[in-house]
Every structure is written in structure tokens, then in C-alpha cells.
mmCIF file of C-alpha atoms in Angstrom:
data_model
loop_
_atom_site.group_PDB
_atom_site.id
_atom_site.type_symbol
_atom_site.label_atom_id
_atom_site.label_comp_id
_atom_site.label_asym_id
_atom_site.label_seq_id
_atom_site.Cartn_x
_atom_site.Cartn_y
_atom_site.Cartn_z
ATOM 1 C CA UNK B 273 150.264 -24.257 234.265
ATOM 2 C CA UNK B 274 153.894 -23.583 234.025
ATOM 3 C CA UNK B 275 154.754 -20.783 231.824
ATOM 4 C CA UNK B 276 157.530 -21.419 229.831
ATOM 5 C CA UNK B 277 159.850 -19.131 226.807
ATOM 6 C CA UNK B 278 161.164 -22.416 225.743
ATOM 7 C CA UNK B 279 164.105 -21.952 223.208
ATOM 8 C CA UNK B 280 163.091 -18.429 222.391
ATOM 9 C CA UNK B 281 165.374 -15.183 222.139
ATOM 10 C CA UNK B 282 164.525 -12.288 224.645
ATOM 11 C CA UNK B 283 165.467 -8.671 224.187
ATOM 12 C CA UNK B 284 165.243 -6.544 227.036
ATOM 13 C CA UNK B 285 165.533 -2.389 227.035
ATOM 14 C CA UNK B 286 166.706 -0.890 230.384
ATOM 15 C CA UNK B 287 167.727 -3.876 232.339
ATOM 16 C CA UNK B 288 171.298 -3.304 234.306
ATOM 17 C CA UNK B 289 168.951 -3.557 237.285
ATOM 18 C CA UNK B 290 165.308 -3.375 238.995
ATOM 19 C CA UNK B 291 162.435 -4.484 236.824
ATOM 20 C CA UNK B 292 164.731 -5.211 233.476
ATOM 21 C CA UNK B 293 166.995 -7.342 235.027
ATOM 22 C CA UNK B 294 164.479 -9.622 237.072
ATOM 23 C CA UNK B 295 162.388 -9.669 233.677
ATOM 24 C CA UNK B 296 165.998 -11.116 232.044
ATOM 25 C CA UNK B 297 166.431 -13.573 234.974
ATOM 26 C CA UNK B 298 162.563 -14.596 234.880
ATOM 27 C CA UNK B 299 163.445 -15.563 230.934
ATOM 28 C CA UNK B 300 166.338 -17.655 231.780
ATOM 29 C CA UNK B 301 164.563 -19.568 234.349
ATOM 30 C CA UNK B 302 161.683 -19.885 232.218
ATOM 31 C CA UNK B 303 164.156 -21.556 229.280
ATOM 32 C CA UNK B 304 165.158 -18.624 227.138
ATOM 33 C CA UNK B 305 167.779 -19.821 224.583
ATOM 34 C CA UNK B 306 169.275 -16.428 225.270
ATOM 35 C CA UNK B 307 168.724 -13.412 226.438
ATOM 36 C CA UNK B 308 169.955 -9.611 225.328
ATOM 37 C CA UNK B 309 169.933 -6.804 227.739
ATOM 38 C CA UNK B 310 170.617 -3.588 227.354
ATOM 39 C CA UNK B 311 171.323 -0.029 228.913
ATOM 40 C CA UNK B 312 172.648 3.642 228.389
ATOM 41 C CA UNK B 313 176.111 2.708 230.190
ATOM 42 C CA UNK B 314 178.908 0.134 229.686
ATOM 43 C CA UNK B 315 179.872 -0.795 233.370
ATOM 44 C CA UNK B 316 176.212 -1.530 234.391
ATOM 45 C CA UNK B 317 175.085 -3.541 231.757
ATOM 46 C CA UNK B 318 178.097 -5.886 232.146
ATOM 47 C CA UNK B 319 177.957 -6.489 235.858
ATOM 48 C CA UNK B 320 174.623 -6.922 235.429
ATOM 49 C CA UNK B 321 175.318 -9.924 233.243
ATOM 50 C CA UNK B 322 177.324 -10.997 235.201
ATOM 51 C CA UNK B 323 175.224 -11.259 237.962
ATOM 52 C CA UNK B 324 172.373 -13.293 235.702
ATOM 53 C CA UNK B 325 175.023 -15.889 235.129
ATOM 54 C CA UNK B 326 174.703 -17.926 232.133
ATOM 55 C CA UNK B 327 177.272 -16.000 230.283
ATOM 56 C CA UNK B 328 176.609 -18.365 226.771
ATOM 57 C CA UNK B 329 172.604 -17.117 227.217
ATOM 58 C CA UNK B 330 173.406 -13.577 227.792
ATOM 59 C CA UNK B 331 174.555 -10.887 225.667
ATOM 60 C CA UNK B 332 174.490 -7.565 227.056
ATOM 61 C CA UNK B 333 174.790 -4.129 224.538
ATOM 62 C CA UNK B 334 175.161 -0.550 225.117
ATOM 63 C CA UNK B 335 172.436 0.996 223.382
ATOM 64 C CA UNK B 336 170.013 3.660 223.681
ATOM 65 C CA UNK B 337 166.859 2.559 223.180
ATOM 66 C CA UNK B 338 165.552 5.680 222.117
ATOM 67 C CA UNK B 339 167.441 6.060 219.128
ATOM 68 C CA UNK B 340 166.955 4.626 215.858
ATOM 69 C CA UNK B 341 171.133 3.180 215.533
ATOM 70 C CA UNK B 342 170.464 2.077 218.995
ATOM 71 C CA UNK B 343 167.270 0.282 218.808
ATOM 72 C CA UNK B 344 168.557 -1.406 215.466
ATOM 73 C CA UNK B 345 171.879 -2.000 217.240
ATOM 74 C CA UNK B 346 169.673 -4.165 219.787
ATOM 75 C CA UNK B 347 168.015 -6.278 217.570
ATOM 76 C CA UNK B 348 170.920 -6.588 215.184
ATOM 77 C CA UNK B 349 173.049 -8.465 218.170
ATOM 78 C CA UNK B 350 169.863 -10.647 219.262
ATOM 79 C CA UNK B 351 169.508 -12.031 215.560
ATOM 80 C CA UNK B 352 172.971 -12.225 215.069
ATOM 81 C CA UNK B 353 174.642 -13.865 218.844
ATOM 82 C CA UNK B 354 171.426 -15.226 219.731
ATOM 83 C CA UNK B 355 169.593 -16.374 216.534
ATOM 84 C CA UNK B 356 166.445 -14.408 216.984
ATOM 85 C CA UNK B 357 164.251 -12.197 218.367
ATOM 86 C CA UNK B 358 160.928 -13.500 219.580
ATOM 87 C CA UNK B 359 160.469 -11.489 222.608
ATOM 88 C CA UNK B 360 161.037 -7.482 222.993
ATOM 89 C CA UNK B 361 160.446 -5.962 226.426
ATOM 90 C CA UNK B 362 160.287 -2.246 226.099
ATOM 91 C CA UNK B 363 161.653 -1.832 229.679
ATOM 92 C CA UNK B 364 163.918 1.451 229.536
ATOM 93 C CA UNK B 365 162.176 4.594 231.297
ATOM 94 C CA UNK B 366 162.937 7.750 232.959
ATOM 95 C CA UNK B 367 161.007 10.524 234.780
ATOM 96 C CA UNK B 368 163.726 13.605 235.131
ATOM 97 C CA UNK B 369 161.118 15.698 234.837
ATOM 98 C CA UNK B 370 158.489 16.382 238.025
ATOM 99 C CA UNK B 371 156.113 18.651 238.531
ATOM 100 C CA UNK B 372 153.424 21.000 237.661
ATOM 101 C CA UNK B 373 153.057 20.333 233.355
ATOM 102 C CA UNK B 374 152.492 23.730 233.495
ATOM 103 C CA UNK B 375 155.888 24.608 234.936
ATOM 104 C CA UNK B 376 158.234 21.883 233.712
ATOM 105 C CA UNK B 377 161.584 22.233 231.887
ATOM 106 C CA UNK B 378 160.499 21.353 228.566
ATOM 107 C CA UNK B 379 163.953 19.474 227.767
ATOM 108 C CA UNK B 380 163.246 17.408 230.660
ATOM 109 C CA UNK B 381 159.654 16.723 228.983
ATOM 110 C CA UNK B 382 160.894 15.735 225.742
ATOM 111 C CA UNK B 383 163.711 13.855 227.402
ATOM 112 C CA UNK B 384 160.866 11.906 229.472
ATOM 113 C CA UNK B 385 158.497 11.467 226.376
ATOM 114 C CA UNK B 386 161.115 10.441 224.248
ATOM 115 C CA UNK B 387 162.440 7.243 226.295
ATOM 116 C CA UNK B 388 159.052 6.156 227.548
ATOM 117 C CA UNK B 389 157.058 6.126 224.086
ATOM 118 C CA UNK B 390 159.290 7.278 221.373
ATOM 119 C CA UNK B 391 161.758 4.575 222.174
ATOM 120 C CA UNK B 392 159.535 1.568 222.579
ATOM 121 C CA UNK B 393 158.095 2.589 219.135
ATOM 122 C CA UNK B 394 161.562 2.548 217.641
ATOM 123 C CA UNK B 395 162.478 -0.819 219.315
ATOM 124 C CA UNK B 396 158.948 -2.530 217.953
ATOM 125 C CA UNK B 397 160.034 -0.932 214.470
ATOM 126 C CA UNK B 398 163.135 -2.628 214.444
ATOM 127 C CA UNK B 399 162.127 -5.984 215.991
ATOM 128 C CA UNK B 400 159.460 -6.165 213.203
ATOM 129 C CA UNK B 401 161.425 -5.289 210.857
ATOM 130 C CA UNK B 402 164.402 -7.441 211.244
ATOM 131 C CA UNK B 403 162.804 -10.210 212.859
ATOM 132 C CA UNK B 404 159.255 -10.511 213.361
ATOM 133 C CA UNK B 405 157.620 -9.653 210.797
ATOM 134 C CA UNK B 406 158.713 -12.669 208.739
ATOM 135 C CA UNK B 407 159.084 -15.415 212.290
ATOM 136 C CA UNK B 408 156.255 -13.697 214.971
ATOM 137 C CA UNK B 409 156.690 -12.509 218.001
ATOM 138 C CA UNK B 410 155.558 -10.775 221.795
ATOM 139 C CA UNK B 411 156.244 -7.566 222.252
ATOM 140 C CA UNK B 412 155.557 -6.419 225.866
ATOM 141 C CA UNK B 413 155.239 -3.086 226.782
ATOM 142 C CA UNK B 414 156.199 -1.539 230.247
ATOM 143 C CA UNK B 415 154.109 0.917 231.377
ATOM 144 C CA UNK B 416 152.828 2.365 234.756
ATOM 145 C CA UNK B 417 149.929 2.391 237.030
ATOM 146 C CA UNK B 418 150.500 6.498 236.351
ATOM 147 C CA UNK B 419 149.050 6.006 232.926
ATOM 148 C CA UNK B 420 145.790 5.215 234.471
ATOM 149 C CA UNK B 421 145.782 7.633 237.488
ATOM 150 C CA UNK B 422 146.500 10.993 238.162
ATOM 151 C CA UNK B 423 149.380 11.864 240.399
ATOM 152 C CA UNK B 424 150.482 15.166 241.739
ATOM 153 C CA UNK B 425 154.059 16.559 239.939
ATOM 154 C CA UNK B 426 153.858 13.284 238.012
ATOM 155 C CA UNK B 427 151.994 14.684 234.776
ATOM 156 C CA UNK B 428 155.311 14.289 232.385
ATOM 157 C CA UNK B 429 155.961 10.972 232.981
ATOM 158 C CA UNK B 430 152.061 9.614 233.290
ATOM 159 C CA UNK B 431 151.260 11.060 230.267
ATOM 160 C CA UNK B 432 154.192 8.934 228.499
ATOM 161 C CA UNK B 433 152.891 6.170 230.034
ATOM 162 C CA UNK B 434 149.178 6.679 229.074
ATOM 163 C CA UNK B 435 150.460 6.954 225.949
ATOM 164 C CA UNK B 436 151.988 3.738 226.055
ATOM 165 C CA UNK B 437 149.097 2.175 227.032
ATOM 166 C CA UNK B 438 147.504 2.879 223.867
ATOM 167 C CA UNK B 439 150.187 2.511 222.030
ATOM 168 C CA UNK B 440 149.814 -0.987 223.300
ATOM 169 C CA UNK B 441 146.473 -1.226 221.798
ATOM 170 C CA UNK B 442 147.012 -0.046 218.368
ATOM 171 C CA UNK B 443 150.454 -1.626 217.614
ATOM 172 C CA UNK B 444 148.329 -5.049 218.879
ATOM 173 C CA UNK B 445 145.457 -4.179 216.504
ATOM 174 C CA UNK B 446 148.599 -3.631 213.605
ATOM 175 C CA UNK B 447 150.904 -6.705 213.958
ATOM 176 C CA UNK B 448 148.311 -9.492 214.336
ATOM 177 C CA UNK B 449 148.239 -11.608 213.368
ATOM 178 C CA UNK B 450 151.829 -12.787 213.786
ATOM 179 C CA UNK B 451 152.895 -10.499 216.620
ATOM 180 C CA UNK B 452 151.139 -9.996 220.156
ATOM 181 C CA UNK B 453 151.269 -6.634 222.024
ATOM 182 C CA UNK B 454 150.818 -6.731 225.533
ATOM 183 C CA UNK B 455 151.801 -4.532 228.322
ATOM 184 C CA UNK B 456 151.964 -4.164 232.435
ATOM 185 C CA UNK B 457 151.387 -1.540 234.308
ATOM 186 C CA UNK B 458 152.724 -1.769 237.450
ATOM 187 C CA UNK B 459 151.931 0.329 241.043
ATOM 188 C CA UNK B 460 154.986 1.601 243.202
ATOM 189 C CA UNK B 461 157.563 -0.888 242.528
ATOM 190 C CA UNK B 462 160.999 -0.837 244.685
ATOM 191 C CA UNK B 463 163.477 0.560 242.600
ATOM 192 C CA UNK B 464 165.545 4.047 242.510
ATOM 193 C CA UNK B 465 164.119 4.952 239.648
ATOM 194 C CA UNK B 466 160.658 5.124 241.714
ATOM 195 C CA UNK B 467 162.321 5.569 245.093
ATOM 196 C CA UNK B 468 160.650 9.038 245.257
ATOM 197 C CA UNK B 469 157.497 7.082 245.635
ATOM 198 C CA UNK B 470 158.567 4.619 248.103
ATOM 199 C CA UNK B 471 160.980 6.759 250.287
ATOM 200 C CA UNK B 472 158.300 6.601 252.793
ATOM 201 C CA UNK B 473 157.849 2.831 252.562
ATOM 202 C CA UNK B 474 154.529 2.473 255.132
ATOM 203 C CA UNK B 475 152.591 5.391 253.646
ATOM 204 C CA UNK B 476 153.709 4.130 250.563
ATOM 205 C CA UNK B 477 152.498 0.202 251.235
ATOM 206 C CA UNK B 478 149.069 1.494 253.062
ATOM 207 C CA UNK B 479 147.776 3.249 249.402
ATOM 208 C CA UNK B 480 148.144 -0.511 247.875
ATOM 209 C CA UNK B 481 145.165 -2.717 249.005
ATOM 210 C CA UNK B 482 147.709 -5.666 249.349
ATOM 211 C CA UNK B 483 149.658 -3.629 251.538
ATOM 212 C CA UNK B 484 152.911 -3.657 250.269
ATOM 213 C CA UNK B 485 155.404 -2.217 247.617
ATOM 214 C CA UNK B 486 155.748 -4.100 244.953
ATOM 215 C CA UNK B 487 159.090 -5.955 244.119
ATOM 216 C CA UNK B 488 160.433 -6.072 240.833
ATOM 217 C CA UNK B 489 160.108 -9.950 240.605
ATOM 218 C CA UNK B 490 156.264 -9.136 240.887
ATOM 219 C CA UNK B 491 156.690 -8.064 237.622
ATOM 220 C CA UNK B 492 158.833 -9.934 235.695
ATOM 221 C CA UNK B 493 156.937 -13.640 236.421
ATOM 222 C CA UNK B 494 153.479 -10.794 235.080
ATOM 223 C CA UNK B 495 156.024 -10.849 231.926
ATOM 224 C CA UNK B 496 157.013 -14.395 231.491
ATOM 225 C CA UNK B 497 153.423 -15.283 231.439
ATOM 226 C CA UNK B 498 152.319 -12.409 228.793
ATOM 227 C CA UNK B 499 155.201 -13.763 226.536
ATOM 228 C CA UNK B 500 154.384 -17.519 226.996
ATOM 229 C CA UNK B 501 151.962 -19.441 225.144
ATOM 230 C CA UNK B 502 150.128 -19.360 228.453
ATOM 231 C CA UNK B 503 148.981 -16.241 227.108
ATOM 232 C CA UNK B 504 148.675 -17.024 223.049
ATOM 233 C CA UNK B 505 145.310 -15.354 223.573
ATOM 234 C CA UNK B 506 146.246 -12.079 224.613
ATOM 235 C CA UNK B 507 146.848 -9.385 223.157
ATOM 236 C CA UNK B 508 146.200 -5.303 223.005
ATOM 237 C CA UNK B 509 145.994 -5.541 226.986
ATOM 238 C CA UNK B 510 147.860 -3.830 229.901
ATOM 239 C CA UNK B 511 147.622 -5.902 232.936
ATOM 240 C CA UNK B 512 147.789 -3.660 236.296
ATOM 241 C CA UNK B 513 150.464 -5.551 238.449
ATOM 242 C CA UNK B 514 149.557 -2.880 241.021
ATOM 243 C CA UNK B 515 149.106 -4.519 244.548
ATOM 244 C CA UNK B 516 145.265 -3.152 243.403
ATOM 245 C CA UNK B 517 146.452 0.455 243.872
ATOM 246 C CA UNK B 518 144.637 0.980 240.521
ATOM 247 C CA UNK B 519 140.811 0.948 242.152
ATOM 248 C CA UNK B 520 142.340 4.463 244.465
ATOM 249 C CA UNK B 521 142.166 7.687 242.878
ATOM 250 C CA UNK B 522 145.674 8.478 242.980
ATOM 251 C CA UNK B 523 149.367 7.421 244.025
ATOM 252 C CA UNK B 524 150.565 9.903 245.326
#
């Protein structure tokens, strides 16, 4: 079965590269009528549609995503240039903040907490209101393999992402049943936001049972089939896309 986005609008947080922007290209290829991208800054979020192509399918917007104006901002343009807004990945994450919890720089925590689960909570708000809940939708949560397992200096950001993961499950148990919730959680993944993880790439690959990093294209066609009708069945779950790193007791 081929999974498909046929003629639907795509909004996707955090994607001037890695994971967002394969998730963006996996949409196009899979027949998006358009997709919107966003991110923090101007200059990466253009070349980065540029290099998707399809400049009549993709709109990209400088927004934060963890912001009310910029969340609404997001949506706003996808309705408006785009006609819609069926799809929402909440993509955007950061992890400024490592170490001990009981030694980190509490702005870095709230910085951390704030972009990984306040912001897909404001982005859901807005899609649903401004789209969804009158036309359904997917909503499709990006989460991490950390929200499952402990990690060592990684308690600030696995904690947002644990969160996420139930956030998952009650926004699914809330929106149906018009809207599906889904999420991923993905293993070590090669992008510089992770690179900390993967700087030693064979130590790295040998704690995944499939013995390898992951690449971000491992999880964007994970997110084209959550948000297809492949999947119209689904919902309130977090599929690992983990290599199987997930059955260890930690990543690091």
C-alpha cells in the first residue's frame, strides 16, 4: 500500500533542515497540495524552500512555534496561501540544556520545556481552532526515544519529550473524533541538533539493534504513513522509529 497526502495542506514546525525538512519533502512526494514550513530564522527557512523545489507548493514563514502570534501566524498562512490545514507536524525542538536536573540552568530548562511541549500545544490550539475543528485533521507529534528511556545529562529534554508522549495520548482521546493524534519517537537520528549523540558514529550505531544511526528520511516516510489514510485507524500512539534502540536500557 502506497501511502499517499493526496491534495491535503501540510504544516511543518522546525523544518529549515534534518527531520522537518525530509518530513516536508516526504509530503510533496506523497501529493501534498502544499506544504508550509517554518523556523526561528529568515535565511534558513528560505533556502530551505528552495531546496524542496516546488516553489507554488511551498510556503515557508518565520515563526516561533512556541508562541501564541507565532503558532497562529503558521496556521493563518497555511489556510490562507495554501487553502487549509489538514496536517500539523509539531517538529521544532531544542535541548540547550544538558545535564544533571539537579544542576541545570533553569532558563535553559524552561527554554527546553517550552519549545518541546508548550509549543506543540500552542500549534494544535491553533490548527483546531482555525482549521480543524470544523474540516478534521492529523496532528503528528515529534517526540524522542528519550521520552521512554533514561539517559545520562539528558533529563531536561527527555522529560519534554515524555511529556509529549502523553500529550499525544490525551489530545488523541480530546479531538476524536475528527482529528487524529499520533506521534514518533525516534532513536539517534543524524542531525546537529543530536550530533552530541552521534559524534561517535560506531559506538553510537552498535547501541541500535539495526546497527546504524538513523537518517532523517527514516522518519519522515514513519510520518507520511501516520498522516495517510493508511493509518485512518490510528490514533493516541507514538511509534518508536528507533533502529530498536528502545528494548536497551539507555542511549547514552
Amino acid at each position: 500500500m502506497d501511502a499517499r497526502v493526496e491534495g491535503k495542506v501540510a504544516l511543518v514546525t522546525g523544518a529549515s533542515r534534518g527531520i522537518g525538512k525530509a518530513i516536508a519533502a516526504g509530503f510533496l512526494a506523497a501529493g501534498a497540495r502544499g506544504v508550509v514550513i517554518t523556523s526561528r530564522k529568515g535565511g534558513n527557512i528560505e533556502t530551505a524552500a528552495l531546496d524542496l523545489g516546488s516553489p507554488d507548493r511551498v510556503v515557508p514563514v518565520v515563526a516561533k512555534a512556541d508562541t501564541e502570534e507565532g503558532a497562529a501566524l503558521a496556521v493563518e498562512v497555511a489556510v490562507e496561501r495554501l487553502g487549509g490545514c489538514d496536517i500539523l507536524v509539531n517538529n521544532a525542538g531544542t535541548n540547550p540544556a544538558y545535564g544533571p536536573l539537579v544542576d541545570v540552568d533553569l532558563g535553559a530548562l524552561k527554554r527546553t520545556w517550552d519549545v518541546n511541549l508548550l509549543g506543540p500545544l500552542l500549534c494544535t490550539r491553533a490548527a483546531w481552532d482555525r482549521w480543524m475543528k470544523d474540516h478534521g485533521g492529523v496532528v503528528c507529534n515529534n517526540a524522542s526515544v528519550g521520552g521512554r528511556l533514561p539517559g545520562r545529562g539528558m533529563g531536561t529534554y527527555n522529560i519534554s519529550k515524555a511529556g509529549l508522549i502523553y500529550m499525544t495520548r490525551h489530545l488523541a482521546y480530546e479531538l476524536a473524533p475528527g482529528v487524529r493524534v499520533v506521534g514518533v519517537a525516534p532513536g539517534v537520528v543524524r542531525t546537529r541538533l543530536s550530533q552530541i549523540l552521534w559524534q561517535n558514529e560506531d559506538k553510537a550505531a552498535s547501541l541500535h539493534p539495526l546497527g546504524r544511526i538513523g537518517e532523517p528520511v527514516d522518519i519522515a516516510s514513519a510520518v507520511v504513513f501516520l498522516c495517510s489514510d493508511q493509518a485512518s485507524w490510528v490514533t493516541g500512539a507514538t511509534l518508536d522509529v528507533d533502529g530498536g534502540i528502545a528494548n536497551a536500557t539507555s542511549y547514552v
